mmCIF file with all atom_site columns, C-alpha atoms in Angstrom:
data_model
loop_
_atom_site.group_PDB
_atom_site.id
_atom_site.type_symbol
_atom_site.label_atom_id
_atom_site.label_alt_id
_atom_site.label_comp_id
_atom_site.label_asym_id
_atom_site.label_entity_id
_atom_site.label_seq_id
_atom_site.pdbx_PDB_ins_code
_atom_site.Cartn_x
_atom_site.Cartn_y
_atom_site.Cartn_z
_atom_site.occupancy
_atom_site.B_iso_or_equiv
_atom_site.pdbx_formal_charge
_atom_site.auth_seq_id
_atom_site.auth_comp_id
_atom_site.auth_asym_id
_atom_site.auth_atom_id
_atom_site.pdbx_PDB_model_num
ATOM 1   C CA . MET A 1 1   ? 44.532  26.981  3.752   1.00 0.00 ? 1   MET A CA 1
ATOM 2   C CA . ALA A 1 2   ? 42.649  29.297  3.466   1.00 0.00 ? 2   ALA A CA 1
ATOM 3   C CA . VAL A 1 3   ? 42.418  30.670  -0.216  1.00 0.00 ? 3   VAL A CA 1
ATOM 4   C CA . PHE A 1 4   ? 42.407  26.224  -1.015  1.00 0.00 ? 4   PHE A CA 1
ATOM 5   C CA . LYS A 1 5   ? 39.061  25.676  1.307   1.00 0.00 ? 5   LYS A CA 1
ATOM 6   C CA . ARG A 1 6   ? 38.013  29.594  -0.202  1.00 0.00 ? 6   ARG A CA 1
ATOM 7   C CA . LEU A 1 7   ? 38.341  27.617  -3.779  1.00 0.00 ? 7   LEU A CA 1
ATOM 8   C CA . SER A 1 8   ? 37.441  24.151  -2.858  1.00 0.00 ? 8   SER A CA 1
ATOM 9   C CA . ALA A 1 9   ? 33.758  25.165  -2.162  1.00 0.00 ? 9   ALA A CA 1
ATOM 10  C CA . THR A 1 10  ? 33.524  27.115  -4.801  1.00 0.00 ? 10  THR A CA 1
ATOM 11  C CA . LEU A 1 11  ? 34.245  24.878  -6.976  1.00 0.00 ? 11  LEU A CA 1
ATOM 12  C CA . VAL A 1 12  ? 32.113  22.051  -5.216  1.00 0.00 ? 12  VAL A CA 1
ATOM 13  C CA . SER A 1 13  ? 28.859  24.816  -5.362  1.00 0.00 ? 13  SER A CA 1
ATOM 14  C CA . ARG A 1 14  ? 29.848  24.769  -9.309  1.00 0.00 ? 14  ARG A CA 1
ATOM 15  C CA . ILE A 1 15  ? 30.005  20.975  -9.044  1.00 0.00 ? 15  ILE A CA 1
ATOM 16  C CA . ASP A 1 16  ? 26.492  20.482  -7.588  1.00 0.00 ? 16  ASP A CA 1
ATOM 17  C CA . GLN A 1 17  ? 25.204  23.769  -10.059 1.00 0.00 ? 17  GLN A CA 1
ATOM 18  C CA . VAL A 1 18  ? 25.658  21.187  -12.444 1.00 0.00 ? 18  VAL A CA 1
ATOM 19  C CA . VAL A 1 19  ? 24.989  18.037  -11.780 1.00 0.00 ? 19  VAL A CA 1
ATOM 20  C CA . SER A 1 20  ? 21.258  19.804  -10.023 1.00 0.00 ? 20  SER A CA 1
ATOM 21  C CA . GLN A 1 21  ? 20.486  21.166  -13.873 1.00 0.00 ? 21  GLN A CA 1
ATOM 22  C CA . ILE A 1 22  ? 21.531  18.162  -15.928 1.00 0.00 ? 22  ILE A CA 1
ATOM 23  C CA . GLU A 1 23  ? 19.009  16.425  -12.936 1.00 0.00 ? 23  GLU A CA 1
ATOM 24  C CA . ASN A 1 24  ? 16.098  19.030  -13.169 1.00 0.00 ? 24  ASN A CA 1
ATOM 25  C CA . HIS A 1 25  ? 16.353  18.214  -17.240 1.00 0.00 ? 25  HIS A CA 1
ATOM 26  C CA . ASP A 1 26  ? 13.490  15.769  -16.491 1.00 0.00 ? 26  ASP A CA 1
ATOM 27  C CA . ALA A 1 27  ? 11.585  18.135  -13.632 1.00 0.00 ? 27  ALA A CA 1
ATOM 28  C CA . VAL A 1 28  ? 11.148  20.653  -16.848 1.00 0.00 ? 28  VAL A CA 1
ATOM 29  C CA . VAL A 1 29  ? 10.460  17.913  -19.154 1.00 0.00 ? 29  VAL A CA 1
ATOM 30  C CA . GLU A 1 30  ? 7.506   16.632  -16.309 1.00 0.00 ? 30  GLU A CA 1
ATOM 31  C CA . VAL A 1 31  ? 6.178   19.919  -15.616 1.00 0.00 ? 31  VAL A CA 1
ATOM 32  C CA . ALA A 1 32  ? 6.047   21.304  -19.632 1.00 0.00 ? 32  ALA A CA 1
ATOM 33  C CA . ILE A 1 33  ? 3.926   17.559  -19.677 1.00 0.00 ? 33  ILE A CA 1
ATOM 34  C CA . ARG A 1 34  ? 1.920   18.471  -16.654 1.00 0.00 ? 34  ARG A CA 1
ATOM 35  C CA . ASP A 1 35  ? 1.235   21.532  -18.372 1.00 0.00 ? 35  ASP A CA 1
ATOM 36  C CA . ALA A 1 36  ? -0.090  21.334  -21.406 1.00 0.00 ? 36  ALA A CA 1
ATOM 37  C CA . ARG A 1 37  ? -2.077  17.956  -20.019 1.00 0.00 ? 37  ARG A CA 1
ATOM 38  C CA . GLN A 1 38  ? -3.520  20.533  -17.944 1.00 0.00 ? 38  GLN A CA 1
ATOM 39  C CA . ALA A 1 39  ? -4.278  23.547  -20.518 1.00 0.00 ? 39  ALA A CA 1
ATOM 40  C CA . VAL A 1 40  ? -5.656  20.223  -22.809 1.00 0.00 ? 40  VAL A CA 1
ATOM 41  C CA . ALA A 1 41  ? -8.064  19.581  -20.456 1.00 0.00 ? 41  ALA A CA 1
ATOM 42  C CA . LYS A 1 42  ? -8.946  23.096  -19.942 1.00 0.00 ? 42  LYS A CA 1
ATOM 43  C CA . SER A 1 43  ? -9.901  22.678  -23.277 1.00 0.00 ? 43  SER A CA 1
ATOM 44  C CA . LYS A 1 44  ? -12.547 20.411  -23.226 1.00 0.00 ? 44  LYS A CA 1
ATOM 45  C CA . VAL A 1 45  ? -14.352 21.696  -20.345 1.00 0.00 ? 45  VAL A CA 1
ATOM 46  C CA . ARG A 1 46  ? -14.470 24.844  -23.036 1.00 0.00 ? 46  ARG A CA 1
ATOM 47  C CA . MET A 1 47  ? -15.622 22.312  -25.369 1.00 0.00 ? 47  MET A CA 1
ATOM 48  C CA . ALA A 1 48  ? -18.780 20.522  -23.676 1.00 0.00 ? 48  ALA A CA 1
ATOM 49  C CA . ARG A 1 49  ? -19.488 23.743  -22.899 1.00 0.00 ? 49  ARG A CA 1
ATOM 50  C CA . LEU A 1 50  ? -19.391 25.321  -26.445 1.00 0.00 ? 50  LEU A CA 1
ATOM 51  C CA . GLN A 1 51  ? -21.433 22.146  -27.507 1.00 0.00 ? 51  GLN A CA 1
ATOM 52  C CA . SER A 1 52  ? -23.876 22.549  -24.826 1.00 0.00 ? 52  SER A CA 1
ATOM 53  C CA . ASP A 1 53  ? -24.672 25.989  -26.689 1.00 0.00 ? 53  ASP A CA 1
ATOM 54  C CA . GLY A 1 54  ? -25.148 24.313  -29.774 1.00 0.00 ? 54  GLY A CA 1
ATOM 55  C CA . VAL A 1 55  ? -27.793 21.753  -28.585 1.00 0.00 ? 55  VAL A CA 1
ATOM 56  C CA . ARG A 1 56  ? -29.916 24.680  -27.211 1.00 0.00 ? 56  ARG A CA 1
ATOM 57  C CA . LEU A 1 57  ? -29.183 27.330  -30.181 1.00 0.00 ? 57  LEU A CA 1
ATOM 58  C CA . ARG A 1 58  ? -29.923 24.536  -32.455 1.00 0.00 ? 58  ARG A CA 1
ATOM 59  C CA . ARG A 1 59  ? -32.976 24.244  -30.327 1.00 0.00 ? 59  ARG A CA 1
ATOM 60  C CA . LYS A 1 60  ? -33.939 27.868  -29.971 1.00 0.00 ? 60  LYS A CA 1
ATOM 61  C CA . LEU A 1 61  ? -33.349 27.917  -34.051 1.00 0.00 ? 61  LEU A CA 1
ATOM 62  C CA . ALA A 1 62  ? -36.214 24.058  -33.875 1.00 0.00 ? 62  ALA A CA 1
ATOM 63  C CA . GLU A 1 63  ? -38.685 26.112  -31.494 1.00 0.00 ? 63  GLU A CA 1
ATOM 64  C CA . LEU A 1 64  ? -38.516 29.231  -33.900 1.00 0.00 ? 64  LEU A CA 1
ATOM 65  C CA . ARG A 1 65  ? -39.147 27.252  -37.594 1.00 0.00 ? 65  ARG A CA 1
ATOM 66  C CA . LYS A 1 66  ? -42.456 26.040  -36.013 1.00 0.00 ? 66  LYS A CA 1
ATOM 67  C CA . GLY A 1 67  ? -42.957 29.520  -34.636 1.00 0.00 ? 67  GLY A CA 1
ATOM 68  C CA . GLU A 1 68  ? -42.474 30.571  -38.482 1.00 0.00 ? 68  GLU A CA 1
ATOM 69  C CA . ALA A 1 69  ? -45.501 27.605  -39.430 1.00 0.00 ? 69  ALA A CA 1
ATOM 70  C CA . GLN A 1 70  ? -48.272 28.932  -36.635 1.00 0.00 ? 70  GLN A CA 1
ATOM 71  C CA . TRP A 1 71  ? -47.894 32.279  -37.301 1.00 0.00 ? 71  TRP A CA 1
ATOM 72  C CA . THR A 1 72  ? -48.570 31.680  -41.436 1.00 0.00 ? 72  THR A CA 1
ATOM 73  C CA . GLN A 1 73  ? -51.627 28.895  -40.487 1.00 0.00 ? 73  GLN A CA 1
ATOM 74  C CA . ARG A 1 74  ? -52.532 32.044  -38.200 1.00 0.00 ? 74  ARG A CA 1
ATOM 75  C CA . ALA A 1 75  ? -52.419 34.624  -40.674 1.00 0.00 ? 75  ALA A CA 1
ATOM 76  C CA . ARG A 1 76  ? -53.872 32.830  -43.162 1.00 0.00 ? 76  ARG A CA 1
ATOM 77  C CA . SER A 1 77  ? -56.317 30.950  -40.395 1.00 0.00 ? 77  SER A CA 1
ATOM 78  C CA . CYS A 1 78  ? -58.104 34.980  -39.683 1.00 0.00 ? 78  CYS A CA 1
ATOM 79  C CA . ALA A 1 79  ? -57.566 36.299  -43.201 1.00 0.00 ? 79  ALA A CA 1
ATOM 80  C CA . THR A 1 80  ? -61.098 35.760  -44.485 1.00 0.00 ? 80  THR A CA 1
ATOM 81  C CA . LYS A 1 81  ? -62.629 37.458  -40.928 1.00 0.00 ? 81  LYS A CA 1
ATOM 82  C CA . ASP A 1 82  ? -59.722 39.456  -39.497 1.00 0.00 ? 82  ASP A CA 1
ATOM 83  C CA . GLU A 1 83  ? -57.148 41.406  -41.801 1.00 0.00 ? 83  GLU A CA 1
ATOM 84  C CA . ASP A 1 84  ? -55.885 43.296  -38.511 1.00 0.00 ? 84  ASP A CA 1
ATOM 85  C CA . ARG A 1 85  ? -55.572 39.518  -36.517 1.00 0.00 ? 85  ARG A CA 1
ATOM 86  C CA . ALA A 1 86  ? -54.078 38.427  -40.156 1.00 0.00 ? 86  ALA A CA 1
ATOM 87  C CA . ILE A 1 87  ? -51.499 41.067  -40.001 1.00 0.00 ? 87  ILE A CA 1
ATOM 88  C CA . GLU A 1 88  ? -50.154 40.785  -36.871 1.00 0.00 ? 88  GLU A CA 1
ATOM 89  C CA . CYS A 1 89  ? -49.573 37.283  -37.262 1.00 0.00 ? 89  CYS A CA 1
ATOM 90  C CA . LEU A 1 90  ? -47.571 38.258  -40.385 1.00 0.00 ? 90  LEU A CA 1
ATOM 91  C CA . ARG A 1 91  ? -45.442 40.484  -38.210 1.00 0.00 ? 91  ARG A CA 1
ATOM 92  C CA . ARG A 1 92  ? -45.095 37.941  -35.759 1.00 0.00 ? 92  ARG A CA 1
ATOM 93  C CA . ARG A 1 93  ? -43.930 35.422  -38.319 1.00 0.00 ? 93  ARG A CA 1
ATOM 94  C CA . ARG A 1 94  ? -41.522 38.376  -39.431 1.00 0.00 ? 94  ARG A CA 1
ATOM 95  C CA . GLU A 1 95  ? -39.769 37.953  -36.358 1.00 0.00 ? 95  GLU A CA 1
ATOM 96  C CA . CYS A 1 96  ? -39.661 34.999  -36.432 1.00 0.00 ? 96  CYS A CA 1
ATOM 97  C CA . GLN A 1 97  ? -37.935 34.717  -40.198 1.00 0.00 ? 97  GLN A CA 1
ATOM 98  C CA . ARG A 1 98  ? -35.530 37.796  -38.551 1.00 0.00 ? 98  ARG A CA 1
ATOM 99  C CA . GLN A 1 99  ? -34.060 35.682  -35.291 1.00 0.00 ? 99  GLN A CA 1
ATOM 100 C CA . ILE A 1 100 ? -34.208 32.771  -37.818 1.00 0.00 ? 100 ILE A CA 1
ATOM 101 C CA . THR A 1 101 ? -31.930 34.616  -40.126 1.00 0.00 ? 101 THR A CA 1
ATOM 102 C CA . GLU A 1 102 ? -29.020 36.148  -37.228 1.00 0.00 ? 102 GLU A CA 1
ATOM 103 C CA . LEU A 1 103 ? -30.094 32.472  -35.164 1.00 0.00 ? 103 LEU A CA 1
ATOM 104 C CA . GLU A 1 104 ? -28.239 30.731  -38.836 1.00 0.00 ? 104 GLU A CA 1
ATOM 105 C CA . LYS A 1 105 ? -25.616 32.823  -38.779 1.00 0.00 ? 105 LYS A CA 1
ATOM 106 C CA . VAL A 1 106 ? -24.630 32.203  -35.098 1.00 0.00 ? 106 VAL A CA 1
ATOM 107 C CA . LEU A 1 107 ? -24.486 28.577  -35.891 1.00 0.00 ? 107 LEU A CA 1
ATOM 108 C CA . GLU A 1 108 ? -22.740 28.963  -39.102 1.00 0.00 ? 108 GLU A CA 1
ATOM 109 C CA . GLN A 1 109 ? -19.946 30.756  -36.468 1.00 0.00 ? 109 GLN A CA 1
ATOM 110 C CA . HIS A 1 110 ? -20.387 27.928  -33.665 1.00 0.00 ? 110 HIS A CA 1
ATOM 111 C CA . ALA A 1 111 ? -19.861 25.056  -36.154 1.00 0.00 ? 111 ALA A CA 1
ATOM 112 C CA . VAL A 1 112 ? -16.657 27.074  -37.574 1.00 0.00 ? 112 VAL A CA 1
ATOM 113 C CA . LEU A 1 113 ? -15.352 27.191  -33.309 1.00 0.00 ? 113 LEU A CA 1
ATOM 114 C CA . GLU A 1 114 ? -16.205 23.630  -32.893 1.00 0.00 ? 114 GLU A CA 1
ATOM 115 C CA . GLU A 1 115 ? -14.526 22.666  -35.195 1.00 0.00 ? 115 GLU A CA 1
ATOM 116 C CA . ARG A 1 116 ? -10.934 24.958  -34.734 1.00 0.00 ? 116 ARG A CA 1
ATOM 117 C CA . LEU A 1 117 ? -11.761 24.137  -31.499 1.00 0.00 ? 117 LEU A CA 1
ATOM 118 C CA . THR A 1 118 ? -11.953 19.477  -31.542 1.00 0.00 ? 118 THR A CA 1
ATOM 119 C CA . ARG A 1 119 ? -8.547  20.361  -34.214 1.00 0.00 ? 119 ARG A CA 1
ATOM 120 C CA . ASN A 1 120 ? -6.938  21.728  -31.298 1.00 0.00 ? 120 ASN A CA 1
ATOM 121 C CA . ILE A 1 121 ? -7.575  19.580  -29.171 1.00 0.00 ? 121 ILE A CA 1
ATOM 122 C CA . ARG A 1 122 ? -6.178  16.767  -31.635 1.00 0.00 ? 122 ARG A CA 1
ATOM 123 C CA . THR A 1 123 ? -3.006  18.027  -32.484 1.00 0.00 ? 123 THR A CA 1
ATOM 124 C CA . ALA A 1 124 ? -2.497  18.692  -28.440 1.00 0.00 ? 124 ALA A CA 1
ATOM 125 C CA . GLU A 1 125 ? -2.970  15.377  -27.319 1.00 0.00 ? 125 GLU A CA 1
ATOM 126 C CA . GLU A 1 126 ? -0.626  14.062  -29.854 1.00 0.00 ? 126 GLU A CA 1
ATOM 127 C CA . ARG A 1 127 ? 2.118   16.383  -29.060 1.00 0.00 ? 127 ARG A CA 1
ATOM 128 C CA . VAL A 1 128 ? 1.248   15.786  -25.155 1.00 0.00 ? 128 VAL A CA 1
ATOM 129 C CA . GLY A 1 129 ? 1.559   11.902  -26.332 1.00 0.00 ? 129 GLY A CA 1
ATOM 130 C CA . GLU A 1 130 ? 5.433   12.813  -28.920 1.00 0.00 ? 130 GLU A CA 1
ATOM 131 C CA . MET A 1 131 ? 6.554   14.154  -25.125 1.00 0.00 ? 131 MET A CA 1
ATOM 132 C CA . SER A 1 132 ? 6.042   10.892  -22.755 1.00 0.00 ? 132 SER A CA 1
ATOM 133 C CA . GLN A 1 133 ? 7.710   8.994   -25.159 1.00 0.00 ? 133 GLN A CA 1
ATOM 134 C CA . GLN A 1 134 ? 10.511  11.219  -25.503 1.00 0.00 ? 134 GLN A CA 1
ATOM 135 C CA . ARG A 1 135 ? 10.459  11.503  -21.880 1.00 0.00 ? 135 ARG A CA 1
ATOM 136 C CA . ASN A 1 136 ? 10.617  7.770   -21.163 1.00 0.00 ? 136 ASN A CA 1
ATOM 137 C CA . MET A 1 137 ? 13.322  7.329   -23.995 1.00 0.00 ? 137 MET A CA 1
ATOM 138 C CA . MET A 1 138 ? 15.317  9.950   -22.630 1.00 0.00 ? 138 MET A CA 1
ATOM 139 C CA . ARG A 1 139 ? 14.865  8.188   -19.493 1.00 0.00 ? 139 ARG A CA 1
ATOM 140 C CA . THR A 1 140 ? 16.026  4.814   -20.906 1.00 0.00 ? 140 THR A CA 1
ATOM 141 C CA . ARG A 1 141 ? 18.862  6.729   -22.928 1.00 0.00 ? 141 ARG A CA 1
ATOM 142 C CA . GLN A 1 142 ? 20.076  8.671   -19.702 1.00 0.00 ? 142 GLN A CA 1
ATOM 143 C CA . SER A 1 143 ? 19.997  4.941   -17.900 1.00 0.00 ? 143 SER A CA 1
ATOM 144 C CA . ALA A 1 144 ? 22.014  3.258   -19.910 1.00 0.00 ? 144 ALA A CA 1
ATOM 145 C CA . ALA A 1 145 ? 23.772  6.192   -20.324 1.00 0.00 ? 145 ALA A CA 1
ATOM 146 C CA . GLU A 1 146 ? 24.795  5.817   -16.603 1.00 0.00 ? 146 GLU A CA 1
ATOM 147 C CA . ALA A 1 147 ? 25.440  2.699   -15.584 1.00 0.00 ? 147 ALA A CA 1
ATOM 148 C CA . LEU A 1 148 ? 28.579  2.143   -19.043 1.00 0.00 ? 148 LEU A CA 1
ATOM 149 C CA . ASN A 1 149 ? 29.902  5.751   -17.173 1.00 0.00 ? 149 ASN A CA 1
ATOM 150 C CA . SER A 1 150 ? 29.800  4.083   -13.276 1.00 0.00 ? 150 SER A CA 1
ATOM 151 C CA . ILE A 1 151 ? 31.911  0.564   -15.809 1.00 0.00 ? 151 ILE A CA 1
ATOM 152 C CA . ALA A 1 152 ? 33.830  1.832   -16.713 1.00 0.00 ? 152 ALA A CA 1
ATOM 153 C CA . GLY A 1 153 ? 34.631  4.677   -13.761 1.00 0.00 ? 153 GLY A CA 1
ATOM 154 C CA . MET A 1 154 ? 35.252  1.253   -11.946 1.00 0.00 ? 154 MET A CA 1
ATOM 155 C CA . ASP A 1 155 ? 38.806  1.115   -9.652  1.00 0.00 ? 155 ASP A CA 1
ATOM 156 C CA . GLU A 1 156 ? 40.764  -0.880  -10.860 1.00 0.00 ? 156 GLU A CA 1
ATOM 157 C CA . THR A 1 157 ? 41.603  -2.225  -7.481  1.00 0.00 ? 157 THR A CA 1
ATOM 158 C CA . VAL A 1 158 ? 38.119  -3.089  -8.216  1.00 0.00 ? 158 VAL A CA 1
ATOM 159 C CA . VAL A 1 159 ? 37.787  -4.536  -11.590 1.00 0.00 ? 159 VAL A CA 1
ATOM 160 C CA . SER A 1 160 ? 41.435  -7.234  -9.951  1.00 0.00 ? 160 SER A CA 1
ATOM 161 C CA . ASP A 1 161 ? 39.194  -7.928  -7.145  1.00 0.00 ? 161 ASP A CA 1
ATOM 162 C CA . VAL A 1 162 ? 36.409  -9.159  -8.835  1.00 0.00 ? 162 VAL A CA 1
ATOM 163 C CA . ALA A 1 163 ? 39.137  -10.656 -11.195 1.00 0.00 ? 163 ALA A CA 1
ATOM 164 C CA . ASP A 1 164 ? 40.705  -12.438 -8.643  1.00 0.00 ? 164 ASP A CA 1
ATOM 165 C CA . ALA A 1 165 ? 37.456  -13.483 -7.486  1.00 0.00 ? 165 ALA A CA 1
ATOM 166 C CA . PHE A 1 166 ? 36.702  -15.475 -10.567 1.00 0.00 ? 166 PHE A CA 1
ATOM 167 C CA . GLU A 1 167 ? 39.841  -16.962 -11.031 1.00 0.00 ? 167 GLU A CA 1
ATOM 168 C CA . ARG A 1 168 ? 39.663  -18.992 -6.933  1.00 0.00 ? 168 ARG A CA 1
ATOM 169 C CA . TRP A 1 169 ? 35.870  -19.888 -8.151  1.00 0.00 ? 169 TRP A CA 1
ATOM 170 C CA . GLU A 1 170 ? 37.129  -21.199 -11.293 1.00 0.00 ? 170 GLU A CA 1
ATOM 171 C CA . VAL A 1 171 ? 39.572  -22.695 -9.422  1.00 0.00 ? 171 VAL A CA 1
ATOM 172 C CA . LYS A 1 172 ? 37.256  -24.423 -6.976  1.00 0.00 ? 172 LYS A CA 1
ATOM 173 C CA . VAL A 1 173 ? 35.084  -25.344 -8.881  1.00 0.00 ? 173 VAL A CA 1
ATOM 174 C CA . VAL A 1 174 ? 37.687  -27.367 -11.352 1.00 0.00 ? 174 VAL A CA 1
ATOM 175 C CA . GLY A 1 175 ? 38.616  -28.947 -7.885  1.00 0.00 ? 175 GLY A CA 1
ATOM 176 C CA . ALA A 1 176 ? 35.274  -30.770 -7.251  1.00 0.00 ? 176 ALA A CA 1
ATOM 177 C CA . GLU A 1 177 ? 34.769  -31.689 -11.237 1.00 0.00 ? 177 GLU A CA 1
ATOM 178 C CA . LEU A 1 178 ? 37.883  -33.524 -10.381 1.00 0.00 ? 178 LEU A CA 1
ATOM 179 C CA . GLU A 1 179 ? 36.422  -34.329 -7.721  1.00 0.00 ? 179 GLU A CA 1
ATOM 180 C CA . ALA A 1 180 ? 33.451  -35.837 -8.722  1.00 0.00 ? 180 ALA A CA 1
ATOM 181 C CA . GLY A 1 181 ? 35.556  -37.718 -11.975 1.00 0.00 ? 181 GLY A CA 1
ATOM 182 C CA . SER A 1 182 ? 37.373  -39.809 -9.840  1.00 0.00 ? 182 SER A CA 1
ATOM 183 C CA . PRO A 1 183 ? 37.978  -43.368 -10.504 1.00 0.00 ? 183 PRO A CA 1
ATOM 184 C CA . ASP A 1 184 ? 35.999  -45.665 -9.040  1.00 0.00 ? 184 ASP A CA 1
ATOM 185 C CA . VAL A 1 185 ? 35.091  -49.833 -9.364  1.00 0.00 ? 185 VAL A CA 1
ATOM 186 C CA . GLY A 1 186 ? 32.160  -49.384 -11.955 1.00 0.00 ? 186 GLY A CA 1
ATOM 187 C CA . ASP A 1 187 ? 34.804  -47.344 -13.735 1.00 0.00 ? 187 ASP A CA 1
ATOM 188 C CA . SER A 1 188 ? 37.736  -50.114 -13.645 1.00 0.00 ? 188 SER A CA 1
ATOM 189 C CA . LEU A 1 189 ? 35.350  -52.094 -14.453 1.00 0.00 ? 189 LEU A CA 1
ATOM 190 C CA . GLU A 1 190 ? 33.837  -50.554 -17.568 1.00 0.00 ? 190 GLU A CA 1
ATOM 191 C CA . ARG A 1 191 ? 38.096  -50.487 -18.301 1.00 0.00 ? 191 ARG A CA 1
ATOM 192 C CA . GLU A 1 192 ? 37.953  -54.254 -19.261 1.00 0.00 ? 192 GLU A CA 1
ATOM 193 C CA . TYR A 1 193 ? 35.063  -53.955 -21.418 1.00 0.00 ? 193 TYR A CA 1
ATOM 194 C CA . LEU A 1 194 ? 36.721  -51.719 -23.515 1.00 0.00 ? 194 LEU A CA 1
ATOM 195 C CA . GLY A 1 195 ? 40.174  -52.753 -22.833 1.00 0.00 ? 195 GLY A CA 1
ATOM 196 C CA . ALA A 1 196 ? 39.185  -56.070 -24.039 1.00 0.00 ? 196 ALA A CA 1
ATOM 197 C CA . GLU A 1 197 ? 36.376  -54.473 -27.444 1.00 0.00 ? 197 GLU A CA 1
ATOM 198 C CA . GLU A 1 198 ? 39.137  -52.536 -28.562 1.00 0.00 ? 198 GLU A CA 1
ATOM 199 C CA . ARG A 1 199 ? 41.528  -55.528 -27.841 1.00 0.00 ? 199 ARG A CA 1
ATOM 200 C CA . GLU A 1 200 ? 39.111  -58.168 -30.473 1.00 0.00 ? 200 GLU A CA 1
ATOM 201 C CA . ALA A 1 201 ? 38.332  -54.842 -33.432 1.00 0.00 ? 201 ALA A CA 1
ATOM 202 C CA . LEU A 1 202 ? 42.465  -54.202 -33.757 1.00 0.00 ? 202 LEU A CA 1
ATOM 203 C CA . ARG A 1 203 ? 42.205  -58.146 -33.410 1.00 0.00 ? 203 ARG A CA 1
ATOM 204 C CA . ALA A 1 204 ? 40.005  -58.273 -36.402 1.00 0.00 ? 204 ALA A CA 1
ATOM 205 C CA . GLU A 1 205 ? 41.724  -55.024 -37.999 1.00 0.00 ? 205 GLU A CA 1
ATOM 206 C CA . LEU A 1 206 ? 44.901  -56.757 -38.444 1.00 0.00 ? 206 LEU A CA 1
ATOM 207 C CA . GLU A 1 207 ? 43.595  -59.962 -39.500 1.00 0.00 ? 207 GLU A CA 1
ATOM 208 C CA . ASN A 1 208 ? 41.656  -57.828 -42.877 1.00 0.00 ? 208 ASN A CA 1
ATOM 209 C CA . LEU A 1 209 ? 45.671  -56.362 -42.848 1.00 0.00 ? 209 LEU A CA 1
ATOM 210 C CA . MET A 1 210 ? 47.459  -59.480 -43.766 1.00 0.00 ? 210 MET A CA 1
ATOM 211 C CA . ALA A 1 211 ? 44.807  -60.781 -46.073 1.00 0.00 ? 211 ALA A CA 1
ATOM 212 C CA . ASN A 1 212 ? 45.109  -57.083 -48.023 1.00 0.00 ? 212 ASN A CA 1
ATOM 213 C CA . LYS A 1 213 ? 48.962  -58.604 -48.450 1.00 0.00 ? 213 LYS A CA 1
ATOM 214 C CA . GLU A 1 214 ? 48.415  -61.588 -49.017 1.00 0.00 ? 214 GLU A CA 1
ATOM 215 C CA . ASN A 1 215 ? 46.871  -61.059 -51.344 1.00 0.00 ? 215 ASN A CA 1
ATOM 216 C CA . ASN A 1 216 ? 48.604  -58.546 -52.939 1.00 0.00 ? 216 ASN A CA 1
ATOM 217 C CA . ASP A 1 217 ? 51.621  -60.577 -52.890 1.00 0.00 ? 217 ASP A CA 1
ATOM 218 C CA . ASP A 1 218 ? 50.038  -62.918 -55.340 1.00 0.00 ? 218 ASP A CA 1
ATOM 219 C CA . ASN A 1 219 ? 49.262  -60.458 -57.512 1.00 0.00 ? 219 ASN A CA 1
#
């Protein structure tokens, strides 16, 4: 008896494990979708920070270009009066030009990175949408399959009981219909009129038949 109990417990455990694995498919997919959405959200935060850095760098570039123009104008204005001051102005202008060149390279790399991140976010969002759609489709298919299995797995006794119930129901309905259609005074009167009308129609048909016979005899 103990052996059978252990065997039964083992089988139940394995069945529960299989059922658990089947039921966890939806949970696994749900976790994957949630993780993907979190990754997209983090990427969007990085994108916002990257765009903010881009605004700051472009503002800095505009300031440097403005400074370059100012030092150029200052060098020109004092060239005839103070050569040393004019040379220092040109040195400042050259420093602005150097920073402008470096900043333009940084902005080029920044634009490439921003474009790549935008493309990756768009691809990730599309993938999340596809996963969600596929999950919903699988849920629908699973529900339909479970419904079909429930119907297919109905006990024969239950099916027989349902069939008997339908049969008894039909007998009751037919009886009610017959009872509702029982003859009354109105029905008798209607039959009287119908009989008279039918007799007149038959008499006309007989007269027509006799007339045709006389015509045939004359011919």
